[in-house]
Amino acid sequence: MDYDIEFRPSGKKVKVRAGLPVLDAARRAGVPIPTRCGGKMGCLMCKVEAQGEDGKKLSAPKEAELRKLGSLANQGIRLACQAKVEGSVTVTVPEDRLKAAIRKQLEAAKNCDNDDTLW
């Protein structure tokens, strides 16, 4: 059976077969999710968020994933390499930390009267 998966904030969507890891679905949709371990749950970089009912449309986290995520698992955070699609779902891909820091600095500079504050 095929399901739709939507990635936020990009809004990109892709239709995938049940049981496909979210990381593979993201690659098919052209949504970058960082990973260094190749999807082996070693780097913990591929965190995504699926809240409420959407969280129930992904496979249940196994014990190893729960250990790696700790308290984040209770907040709807999953590892894209481990979470498998089991229904039409929307997942949020968090903004890269470096990009977020740069964006915040640029926004602060834009709101400031003096252009020299960034540098």
PDB file of C-alpha atoms in Angstrom, residues 1-5 14-18 20 24-25 28 85:
ATOM      1  CA  MET A   1       0.000   0.000   0.000  1.00  0.00           C
ATOM      2  CA  ASP A   2       1.223   3.517  -0.807  1.00  0.00           C
ATOM      3  CA  TYR A   3       1.066   6.508   1.517  1.00  0.00           C
ATOM      4  CA  ASP A   4       1.695  10.234   1.163  1.00  0.00           C
ATOM      5  CA  ILE A   5       4.392  11.809   3.275  1.00  0.00           C
ATOM      6  CA  VAL A  14       6.081  12.074  -2.039  1.00  0.00           C
ATOM      7  CA  LYS A  15       4.109   8.836  -2.278  1.00  0.00           C
ATOM      8  CA  VAL A  16       5.928   5.846  -0.765  1.00  0.00           C
ATOM      9  CA  ARG A  17       5.283   2.217   0.075  1.00  0.00           C
ATOM     10  CA  ALA A  18       4.523   1.198   3.638  1.00  0.00           C
ATOM     11  CA  LEU A  20       9.976   2.709   3.891  1.00  0.00           C
ATOM     12  CA  ASP A  24      14.609   7.220   2.249  1.00  0.00           C
ATOM     13  CA  ALA A  25      11.298   9.003   1.619  1.00  0.00           C
ATOM     14  CA  ARG A  28      13.061  10.597  -2.899  1.00  0.00           C
ATOM     15  CA  VAL A  85       6.023   5.008   7.186  1.00  0.00           C
TER      16      VAL A  85
END
